[in-house]
Each structure stands twice: as structure tokens, then as C-alpha cells.
Amino acid sequence: MRHDKGVAGTASAGVAVRPPNQLLFWAFPALSFCLAIVLGGPFAFLVPDAMNYRLLALGQRSQVSSPFSARILGPAAAEWIGRTTGLGVDRGFLFLGLVCLAAFLLSTASLLRSQRVPAGIFAAVFLMPFWAKIFHNYYLPDLLHAAILAVLLLALVNGRVTLAMLLLFPAYLARESTLLAALCLAWAAWRRAPLRAVFAGIAATAAGMMTSHHFVQSGAMNSEGLSGGPYLLGKLVWGFSRNILGWPLWVNTMSLCDPIWRVTLPQAWHLGAIRTVGVCPLSLWGPARVLLAWFGAFGVGPAVAACFLRPIVFRAGLGRRFRAGREPDPGGDPALSAGPAIAFRFSLLYGMISLLLAPLLGASVDRLVEYGWPFYLLALPWFFATPSLAAFRAVLLEGRGIWLLPLHLAACWIAWLGFSRERPTPFYAAAGLAVLSVNLAAYAILKMPFRKQEGEVIGQTV
């Protein structure tokens, strides 16, 4: 993608957009790395589902049900590290988590710097507790999968489109939801990726699916007796009812409450081991946690997204980002022209879909919302650095814009503290309303100056 000459220099609105210097480039990821270890390391083995992956690493695959049994890459790597060093699988998981955390941090920093993102964005990204939270789950495949995706995006930005497509194979072995990533990548690469990269992506995804299916077959059946499409559909219905409507569902295979209503299914309607379904009493536990996760996990990211995705800003910057990469730069490498455009489009689509699907995929909505990290950590900062949005940056950096970073850090740390242990529903609700209020305050700071200078902005950017 061709960068406009005004990216690093003084923009037309009089504001210089300077990438962080070498010291800041290393300092922010290093600080995040240390904080993640201190805050996220203790009691990692107690996180839900950690035992499933530990059993896989110990070779007890027959005791692990799907979909956990398909996520073999992390446990296999931890087992190899533990056996090679003689330290055991638990230290193997820890060492793997440290490597993945370092790779994730450095890849993210490199991706931000490649698009000349201002130093203030580095502070907003790397001072979040997001890094401690994802490291705390190093027994789970989340950190490994995020590191692979970050390296994949870095390969795209550097013009290694075929290599990026091949990374879908290890990503699929880390987590089967890579199928969504593959579909988003196919959309992002449409009319931009060379044919060899397309075939590489199809082959990598197919190989990952077949390998994953093999390990599922050798594992145990889950308590519901379902797999594949029926299991995913049931999970979506269960998540929507519990986390959005506040009416948890009850089934005979998972007794989480004393149902207020139940019914026995006819023989023809049996779903695996599910024979009876019902409804639990109304509970705001799920919706309150969704509110806290959506508006707190990434600070004031929702407020920034709401402001920068307004139609006027879309026309000024986002539309150009979407259209970029179809034609190579004259005299340049076609891959280097298309790669950043593919990475941006993927980060935007995959991140938004992950954020919207999070409440439907399980009870740990705080962890599931973090799957949308490409949207908040990459797509929005890259969009902010678009040269044609120089006038918007000028407005943002004037006056009350100085309060955005404190508000951002306040929101994400409130959410982290709220999710650090199990809390009663009133606490989640109060914390959720608090982070929502912080986002509304940030939106007001962003929106009001924009309204005053919209005429000038249109003249400079459209």
C-alpha cells in the first residue's frame, strides 16, 4: 500500500504524526511483558478448562471431550518443552506462554509502527491489562492463537502473503475457530492476493480441518453427546439466552439451577444425550458481564470506534483503506501493495465479528470478547493514522483530548479488577455502568469538537 507523503511529516492541519522512537518501541512492550507476568502469572492453572489441556499434554486424550481434544498444538508443544527440559508439562505451558506473549507483543508493536501510529496510541495499547489477562490463560489456546494471528498479520504487512496463508494450518490446530479467520482472510484478500497464496490458504485450512478432526475422533464425547454443527448451534442458543436475554437455559446434562419450567422432549427430538430442557429463573449475571466486557475490556475503544466510524470519517479515511491494494504501486512489489490492505480489512472484519459473537459462545464472556483484539489493537490505530484524517487528529489533540488516555486506562482497569474473581451480579452491573459512563464521556470529548469543525474537515479530507 502506498503511503502518502504526509504520514510522517506535518499534516495539513498542522499536527505532526510521529511514530514512537526506538526507545518507546521497546519500552512499552517490555513494560507490558513484565506487568503481564506479575499480574497474570499466579494461579493460571486454576482457570476454567485448563485441566483439559493439561490432560492432553499428559497424553490422556481419551479423557478429553470435544472441542478441547481438537486443540492439540498448545498441549503438544508444552509436552515437548516439558519433556526436553525435564521440567514437566506445567513448566512447559509456562515457557510456551512466555514465548507466545513476547511474540504477540513484538508483532503488535511492529504492526503499529509499520503504519506510523503515534506514540500516544502505543501507550493506550500496551498499558492495558489485556496482556495480563491473556497471559493468565496460558494453559488455554487463546495466547498461542493470538500470537500466530499477529505473526500472520505481520507477514501480510511485509508482503509475505503466501507465508501468512500457510500459518492458517498451525492456527487451526491451536483453535478450530480459525475457520472464521480463514473466511475473513478470504474476504480481505479478494482481488488482492496472488493465486499461489489463495491455494496455499485453502490447502492450509483443509489440512488443519482434517488433522483437527482426527484428534476429535480419538477423544471423548462431550456430556451433551453432540459434535460439529449441532453442538455449535446449541452453544449459540444457550449463550444468547443466558448472556443477552438473562434467561439461562437448563438441560438434563448440565444442571446449573433449579428450573422454573421444564419439558421432556419427544423421542424424535432428542439431541444427543439431551432429553429434557427447561428455563432457569431470570438472572442479570450474564448481561451485566457482557456490558462490562464490551465497554471495559478495551477501554474507550467502543467510544473511539463509534466516533471514527461516523459516515463523514468513513468517507475521509476508511473507504480509502478498504479500496487500497487492488492495484499495485507503480514500480513497486504487488505483495507489498496488497499486504497492508489485506491485514487492515481482516483486522476490521474478524475483530468486529469476534466481538459480536462473544456473548453467544460461553459464560467466560470477558475472555471471549478479547478474541476481537485485532479490531481494537490494530484496525482502529491504523485507521487513526490514515493520512487523510490529519484534520481529525488535529481536532482530537486539541483541548480536552488530553483526558482520553486516563479515561481509557480507567475503563479497562476497572473491567480487569471486576473480572479478576467471581463477583455478585450487583457488582458486575455497577462496574458495567461505570465503564459505559466512561465511554460516553470519551465519546462526548471526541464528538463535540468534530461537530464544530466538520465543515473544515470535509474540505480538507474529501
PDB file of N, CA and C in Angstrom, residues 11 126 173 308 353 372 374 453:
ATOM      1  N   ALA A  11       1.030  17.330   9.032  1.00  0.00           N
ATOM      2  CA  ALA A  11      -0.213  17.184   8.279  1.00  0.00           C
ATOM      3  C   ALA A  11      -0.741  18.552   7.919  1.00  0.00           C
ATOM      4  N   PHE A 126      -0.477  -0.656  25.058  1.00  0.00           N
ATOM      5  CA  PHE A 126       0.383  -1.512  25.862  1.00  0.00           C
ATOM      6  C   PHE A 126       0.260  -1.293  27.363  1.00  0.00           C
ATOM      7  N   LEU A 173      -4.826 -25.803  14.312  1.00  0.00           N
ATOM      8  CA  LEU A 173      -4.511 -26.808  15.328  1.00  0.00           C
ATOM      9  C   LEU A 173      -4.501 -26.207  16.728  1.00  0.00           C
ATOM     10  N   PHE A 308     -15.121   7.399  15.077  1.00  0.00           N
ATOM     11  CA  PHE A 308     -14.356   7.338  13.840  1.00  0.00           C
ATOM     12  C   PHE A 308     -15.065   6.570  12.737  1.00  0.00           C
ATOM     13  N   ILE A 353     -16.590  -9.206  14.130  1.00  0.00           N
ATOM     14  CA  ILE A 353     -17.394 -10.426  14.250  1.00  0.00           C
ATOM     15  C   ILE A 353     -17.114 -11.115  15.575  1.00  0.00           C
ATOM     16  N   GLY A 372     -11.597 -10.343  19.931  1.00  0.00           N
ATOM     17  CA  GLY A 372     -11.730  -9.232  18.987  1.00  0.00           C
ATOM     18  C   GLY A 372     -10.576  -8.256  19.023  1.00  0.00           C
ATOM     19  N   PRO A 374      -7.899  -7.833  17.238  1.00  0.00           N
ATOM     20  CA  PRO A 374      -7.416  -7.168  16.015  1.00  0.00           C
ATOM     21  C   PRO A 374      -8.159  -5.873  15.694  1.00  0.00           C
ATOM     22  N   GLN A 453     -16.096  21.584  13.772  1.00  0.00           N
ATOM     23  CA  GLN A 453     -15.170  21.788  12.666  1.00  0.00           C
ATOM     24  C   GLN A 453     -15.476  20.855  11.501  1.00  0.00           C
TER      25      GLN A 453
END
